[in-house]
PDB file of C-alpha atoms in Angstrom:
ATOM      1  CA  UNK A   1     -18.857 -11.542 -18.928  1.00  0.00           C
ATOM      2  CA  UNK A   2     -19.153  -9.332 -15.907  1.00  0.00           C
ATOM      3  CA  UNK A   3     -17.040 -10.770 -13.090  1.00  0.00           C
ATOM      4  CA  UNK A   4     -17.492 -11.801  -9.856  1.00  0.00           C
ATOM      5  CA  UNK A   5     -17.534 -10.813  -6.270  1.00  0.00           C
ATOM      6  CA  UNK A   6     -14.085 -12.250  -5.577  1.00  0.00           C
ATOM      7  CA  UNK A   7     -11.928  -9.928  -3.792  1.00  0.00           C
ATOM      8  CA  UNK A   8      -8.628  -8.909  -5.383  1.00  0.00           C
ATOM      9  CA  UNK A   9      -5.707 -10.925  -4.163  1.00  0.00           C
ATOM     10  CA  UNK A  10      -3.599  -9.229  -1.279  1.00  0.00           C
ATOM     11  CA  UNK A  11       0.052  -9.309  -0.856  1.00  0.00           C
ATOM     12  CA  UNK A  12       0.862 -10.500   2.536  1.00  0.00           C
ATOM     13  CA  UNK A  13       4.604 -10.323   3.657  1.00  0.00           C
ATOM     14  CA  UNK A  14       5.455 -12.726   6.482  1.00  0.00           C
ATOM     15  CA  UNK A  15       8.996 -12.258   8.119  1.00  0.00           C
ATOM     16  CA  UNK A  16      10.553 -15.701   8.692  1.00  0.00           C
ATOM     17  CA  UNK A  17      13.394 -16.401  11.042  1.00  0.00           C
ATOM     18  CA  UNK A  18      14.690 -19.402  13.160  1.00  0.00           C
ATOM     19  CA  UNK A  19      12.490 -18.383  16.141  1.00  0.00           C
ATOM     20  CA  UNK A  20       9.274 -20.219  16.982  1.00  0.00           C
ATOM     21  CA  UNK A  21       7.274 -17.082  17.100  1.00  0.00           C
ATOM     22  CA  UNK A  22       7.634 -16.641  13.272  1.00  0.00           C
ATOM     23  CA  UNK A  23       6.208 -19.950  12.709  1.00  0.00           C
ATOM     24  CA  UNK A  24       3.460 -19.452  15.114  1.00  0.00           C
ATOM     25  CA  UNK A  25       2.691 -16.014  13.550  1.00  0.00           C
ATOM     26  CA  UNK A  26       2.451 -17.754  10.020  1.00  0.00           C
ATOM     27  CA  UNK A  27       0.116 -20.357  11.362  1.00  0.00           C
ATOM     28  CA  UNK A  28      -2.052 -17.811  12.961  1.00  0.00           C
ATOM     29  CA  UNK A  29      -2.097 -15.866   9.803  1.00  0.00           C
ATOM     30  CA  UNK A  30      -3.101 -18.748   7.616  1.00  0.00           C
ATOM     31  CA  UNK A  31      -6.145 -19.324   9.816  1.00  0.00           C
ATOM     32  CA  UNK A  32      -7.247 -15.662  10.574  1.00  0.00           C
ATOM     33  CA  UNK A  33      -5.940 -13.411   7.875  1.00  0.00           C
ATOM     34  CA  UNK A  34      -4.966 -15.153   4.653  1.00  0.00           C
ATOM     35  CA  UNK A  35      -7.627 -15.946   2.130  1.00  0.00           C
ATOM     36  CA  UNK A  36      -7.644 -17.739  -1.236  1.00  0.00           C
ATOM     37  CA  UNK A  37      -5.816 -16.049  -4.017  1.00  0.00           C
ATOM     38  CA  UNK A  38      -3.622 -13.984  -1.630  1.00  0.00           C
ATOM     39  CA  UNK A  39      -0.060 -13.809  -2.502  1.00  0.00           C
ATOM     40  CA  UNK A  40       2.310 -14.709   0.515  1.00  0.00           C
ATOM     41  CA  UNK A  41       5.784 -13.389   0.406  1.00  0.00           C
ATOM     42  CA  UNK A  42       7.904 -15.146   2.917  1.00  0.00           C
ATOM     43  CA  UNK A  43      10.823 -12.767   3.647  1.00  0.00           C
ATOM     44  CA  UNK A  44      13.960 -13.565   5.440  1.00  0.00           C
ATOM     45  CA  UNK A  45      16.480 -10.873   6.195  1.00  0.00           C
ATOM     46  CA  UNK A  46      20.079 -11.644   7.205  1.00  0.00           C
ATOM     47  CA  UNK A  47      22.657  -9.162   8.248  1.00  0.00           C
ATOM     48  CA  UNK A  48      25.230  -7.974   5.738  1.00  0.00           C
ATOM     49  CA  UNK A  49      28.787  -8.437   6.544  1.00  0.00           C
ATOM     50  CA  UNK A  50      31.409  -6.324   4.988  1.00  0.00           C
ATOM     51  CA  UNK A  51      34.184  -8.776   5.812  1.00  0.00           C
ATOM     52  CA  UNK A  52      32.358 -11.884   4.403  1.00  0.00           C
ATOM     53  CA  UNK A  53      33.681 -13.580   1.308  1.00  0.00           C
ATOM     54  CA  UNK A  54      31.288 -14.006  -1.669  1.00  0.00           C
ATOM     55  CA  UNK A  55      31.300 -17.727  -0.787  1.00  0.00           C
ATOM     56  CA  UNK A  56      30.005 -16.973   2.843  1.00  0.00           C
ATOM     57  CA  UNK A  57      27.379 -14.404   1.387  1.00  0.00           C
ATOM     58  CA  UNK A  58      26.174 -17.136  -0.880  1.00  0.00           C
ATOM     59  CA  UNK A  59      26.022 -19.753   1.989  1.00  0.00           C
ATOM     60  CA  UNK A  60      23.991 -17.219   4.160  1.00  0.00           C
ATOM     61  CA  UNK A  61      21.536 -16.811   1.149  1.00  0.00           C
ATOM     62  CA  UNK A  62      21.094 -20.462   0.691  1.00  0.00           C
ATOM     63  CA  UNK A  63      20.443 -21.022   4.449  1.00  0.00           C
ATOM     64  CA  UNK A  64      17.941 -18.272   4.452  1.00  0.00           C
ATOM     65  CA  UNK A  65      16.233 -19.787   1.556  1.00  0.00           C
ATOM     66  CA  UNK A  66      16.098 -23.197   3.188  1.00  0.00           C
ATOM     67  CA  UNK A  67      14.623 -21.561   6.476  1.00  0.00           C
ATOM     68  CA  UNK A  68      11.973 -19.785   4.398  1.00  0.00           C
ATOM     69  CA  UNK A  69      11.117 -22.928   2.364  1.00  0.00           C
ATOM     70  CA  UNK A  70      10.661 -24.823   5.730  1.00  0.00           C
ATOM     71  CA  UNK A  71       7.754 -22.384   6.402  1.00  0.00           C
ATOM     72  CA  UNK A  72       6.034 -23.128   3.021  1.00  0.00           C
ATOM     73  CA  UNK A  73       4.446 -26.258   4.485  1.00  0.00           C
ATOM     74  CA  UNK A  74       2.245 -24.152   6.577  1.00  0.00           C
ATOM     75  CA  UNK A  75       1.151 -22.171   3.545  1.00  0.00           C
ATOM     76  CA  UNK A  76      -0.135 -25.528   2.026  1.00  0.00           C
ATOM     77  CA  UNK A  77      -3.053 -25.225   4.409  1.00  0.00           C
ATOM     78  CA  UNK A  78      -4.576 -23.138   1.722  1.00  0.00           C
ATOM     79  CA  UNK A  79      -3.977 -24.434  -1.730  1.00  0.00           C
ATOM     80  CA  UNK A  80      -5.372 -21.483  -3.427  1.00  0.00           C
ATOM     81  CA  UNK A  81      -2.618 -18.955  -2.212  1.00  0.00           C
ATOM     82  CA  UNK A  82       0.503 -18.276  -4.069  1.00  0.00           C
ATOM     83  CA  UNK A  83       3.715 -18.319  -2.179  1.00  0.00           C
ATOM     84  CA  UNK A  84       7.027 -16.497  -2.934  1.00  0.00           C
ATOM     85  CA  UNK A  85      10.200 -16.562  -1.117  1.00  0.00           C
ATOM     86  CA  UNK A  86      12.559 -13.395  -0.708  1.00  0.00           C
ATOM     87  CA  UNK A  87      15.884 -13.688   0.835  1.00  0.00           C
ATOM     88  CA  UNK A  88      17.516 -10.267   1.485  1.00  0.00           C
ATOM     89  CA  UNK A  89      20.671  -8.985   3.051  1.00  0.00           C
ATOM     90  CA  UNK A  90      20.751  -5.879   5.245  1.00  0.00           C
ATOM     91  CA  UNK A  91      19.575  -4.081   8.387  1.00  0.00           C
ATOM     92  CA  UNK A  92      16.547  -6.013   9.362  1.00  0.00           C
ATOM     93  CA  UNK A  93      14.059  -3.209  10.125  1.00  0.00           C
ATOM     94  CA  UNK A  94      14.858  -0.882   7.035  1.00  0.00           C
ATOM     95  CA  UNK A  95      15.113  -3.910   4.761  1.00  0.00           C
ATOM     96  CA  UNK A  96      11.660  -5.297   5.847  1.00  0.00           C
ATOM     97  CA  UNK A  97       9.963  -1.865   5.315  1.00  0.00           C
ATOM     98  CA  UNK A  98      11.632  -1.342   2.058  1.00  0.00           C
ATOM     99  CA  UNK A  99      10.422  -4.680   0.697  1.00  0.00           C
ATOM    100  CA  UNK A 100       6.888  -4.087   1.951  1.00  0.00           C
ATOM    101  CA  UNK A 101       6.802  -0.932   0.160  1.00  0.00           C
ATOM    102  CA  UNK A 102       8.427  -2.258  -3.001  1.00  0.00           C
ATOM    103  CA  UNK A 103       5.923  -5.223  -3.208  1.00  0.00           C
ATOM    104  CA  UNK A 104       2.906  -3.067  -2.282  1.00  0.00           C
ATOM    105  CA  UNK A 105       2.106  -5.260   0.677  1.00  0.00           C
ATOM    106  CA  UNK A 106      -1.376  -5.122   2.268  1.00  0.00           C
ATOM    107  CA  UNK A 107      -0.002  -6.458   5.580  1.00  0.00           C
ATOM    108  CA  UNK A 108       3.116  -7.324   7.248  1.00  0.00           C
ATOM    109  CA  UNK A 109       2.942 -10.167   9.717  1.00  0.00           C
ATOM    110  CA  UNK A 110       5.791 -10.680  12.318  1.00  0.00           C
ATOM    111  CA  UNK A 111       6.430 -13.046  15.220  1.00  0.00           C
ATOM    112  CA  UNK A 112       6.779 -10.983  18.374  1.00  0.00           C
ATOM    113  CA  UNK A 113       9.396 -12.019  21.063  1.00  0.00           C
ATOM    114  CA  UNK A 114      10.548  -9.689  23.803  1.00  0.00           C
ATOM    115  CA  UNK A 115      14.123  -8.831  23.745  1.00  0.00           C
ATOM    116  CA  UNK A 116      16.176  -9.067  26.993  1.00  0.00           C
ATOM    117  CA  UNK A 117      16.294  -5.927  29.024  1.00  0.00           C
ATOM    118  CA  UNK A 118      20.086  -5.710  28.662  1.00  0.00           C
ATOM    119  CA  UNK A 119      19.744  -5.657  24.911  1.00  0.00           C
ATOM    120  CA  UNK A 120      17.297  -2.601  25.128  1.00  0.00           C
ATOM    121  CA  UNK A 121      19.617  -0.974  27.675  1.00  0.00           C
ATOM    122  CA  UNK A 122      22.469  -1.138  25.105  1.00  0.00           C
ATOM    123  CA  UNK A 123      20.350   0.772  22.614  1.00  0.00           C
ATOM    124  CA  UNK A 124      19.801  -2.048  20.392  1.00  0.00           C
ATOM    125  CA  UNK A 125      17.059  -1.190  17.836  1.00  0.00           C
ATOM    126  CA  UNK A 126      13.852  -3.125  17.946  1.00  0.00           C
ATOM    127  CA  UNK A 127      12.795  -4.441  14.522  1.00  0.00           C
ATOM    128  CA  UNK A 128       9.265  -4.412  15.302  1.00  0.00           C
ATOM    129  CA  UNK A 129       9.093  -0.878  16.535  1.00  0.00           C
ATOM    130  CA  UNK A 130      10.923   0.222  13.349  1.00  0.00           C
ATOM    131  CA  UNK A 131       8.415  -1.570  11.106  1.00  0.00           C
ATOM    132  CA  UNK A 132       5.432  -0.158  12.958  1.00  0.00           C
ATOM    133  CA  UNK A 133       6.747   3.270  12.694  1.00  0.00           C
ATOM    134  CA  UNK A 134       7.837   3.368   9.279  1.00  0.00           C
ATOM    135  CA  UNK A 135       5.635   1.026   7.260  1.00  0.00           C
ATOM    136  CA  UNK A 136       2.721   2.107   5.036  1.00  0.00           C
ATOM    137  CA  UNK A 137       0.653  -1.154   5.528  1.00  0.00           C
ATOM    138  CA  UNK A 138      -1.049  -2.944   8.432  1.00  0.00           C
ATOM    139  CA  UNK A 139       1.373  -4.556  10.709  1.00  0.00           C
ATOM    140  CA  UNK A 140       0.396  -7.564  12.802  1.00  0.00           C
ATOM    141  CA  UNK A 141       2.744  -8.686  15.563  1.00  0.00           C
ATOM    142  CA  UNK A 142       1.702 -12.238  16.616  1.00  0.00           C
ATOM    143  CA  UNK A 143       2.584 -13.176  20.246  1.00  0.00           C
ATOM    144  CA  UNK A 144       1.455 -16.084  22.156  1.00  0.00           C
ATOM    145  CA  UNK A 145       0.577 -14.463  25.440  1.00  0.00           C
ATOM    146  CA  UNK A 146      -1.155 -17.308  27.094  1.00  0.00           C
ATOM    147  CA  UNK A 147      -3.149 -20.266  25.856  1.00  0.00           C
ATOM    148  CA  UNK A 148      -6.970 -19.519  26.193  1.00  0.00           C
ATOM    149  CA  UNK A 149      -8.554 -22.763  25.041  1.00  0.00           C
ATOM    150  CA  UNK A 150      -8.974 -25.087  22.201  1.00  0.00           C
ATOM    151  CA  UNK A 151     -10.937 -24.856  18.923  1.00  0.00           C
ATOM    152  CA  UNK A 152     -13.185 -27.440  17.277  1.00  0.00           C
ATOM    153  CA  UNK A 153     -10.100 -29.298  15.805  1.00  0.00           C
ATOM    154  CA  UNK A 154      -8.620 -29.561  19.343  1.00  0.00           C
ATOM    155  CA  UNK A 155      -5.856 -27.071  18.501  1.00  0.00           C
ATOM    156  CA  UNK A 156      -4.688 -24.607  21.139  1.00  0.00           C
ATOM    157  CA  UNK A 157      -6.083 -21.186  20.751  1.00  0.00           C
ATOM    158  CA  UNK A 158      -3.770 -18.205  21.684  1.00  0.00           C
ATOM    159  CA  UNK A 159      -4.331 -14.653  22.555  1.00  0.00           C
ATOM    160  CA  UNK A 160      -2.981 -12.412  19.716  1.00  0.00           C
ATOM    161  CA  UNK A 161      -2.450  -8.633  19.850  1.00  0.00           C
ATOM    162  CA  UNK A 162      -2.624  -6.243  16.826  1.00  0.00           C
ATOM    163  CA  UNK A 163      -0.141  -3.591  17.240  1.00  0.00           C
ATOM    164  CA  UNK A 164      -0.763  -1.240  14.298  1.00  0.00           C
ATOM    165  CA  UNK A 165      -3.725  -0.178  12.190  1.00  0.00           C
ATOM    166  CA  UNK A 166      -3.204   1.519   8.977  1.00  0.00           C
TER     167      UNK A 166
END
C-alpha cells in the first residue's frame, strides 16, 4: 500500500530548567511548532561537580528527572507526540549541543532570559549564544517580551523572537 502524506516525525529538543521561561517556551512550542507524531526530548542539564559524592550526583540526577517530568503535562496537550526525558551532567552549552547532534534534532527550543549585566561583565558564558553558534539545527529562543493580546481561548498571546534559522 502506498503511504500517505503524513510528514516524517521530527525530533524536537526542549531545554528544561527551573525558570518560568522554559515552561513558557515549551507551552509556546506545543501550540506553534510541535505536531502529531513528533518526538519531544525534554533535556535537563545539571553542572558536573568533581567534589560531589556518588550519592549527591544521583540526587541531582533524580531532581533533574523530577523537574523534566513536571514539564510532561504540557506535552499532553497533544496526545500523538512521543515524549522522552534526558538528564545530563556537564557544561550546559556544550552538553545541549552535543545531545542535539547525537539525537539528530530538527529543532532546539529554549526559554530565553536575560542574564544580569554583572554576570556578563564577569565573562560568564551565555548558553543561548553558545547553542546558536554551535548547533546544527534550528534554534528557537522563546522570550515573553510583552503581552500582545488574547487568542480565541482567552489565553494571553506573547511576542516571540526566533533567533536562528538553519
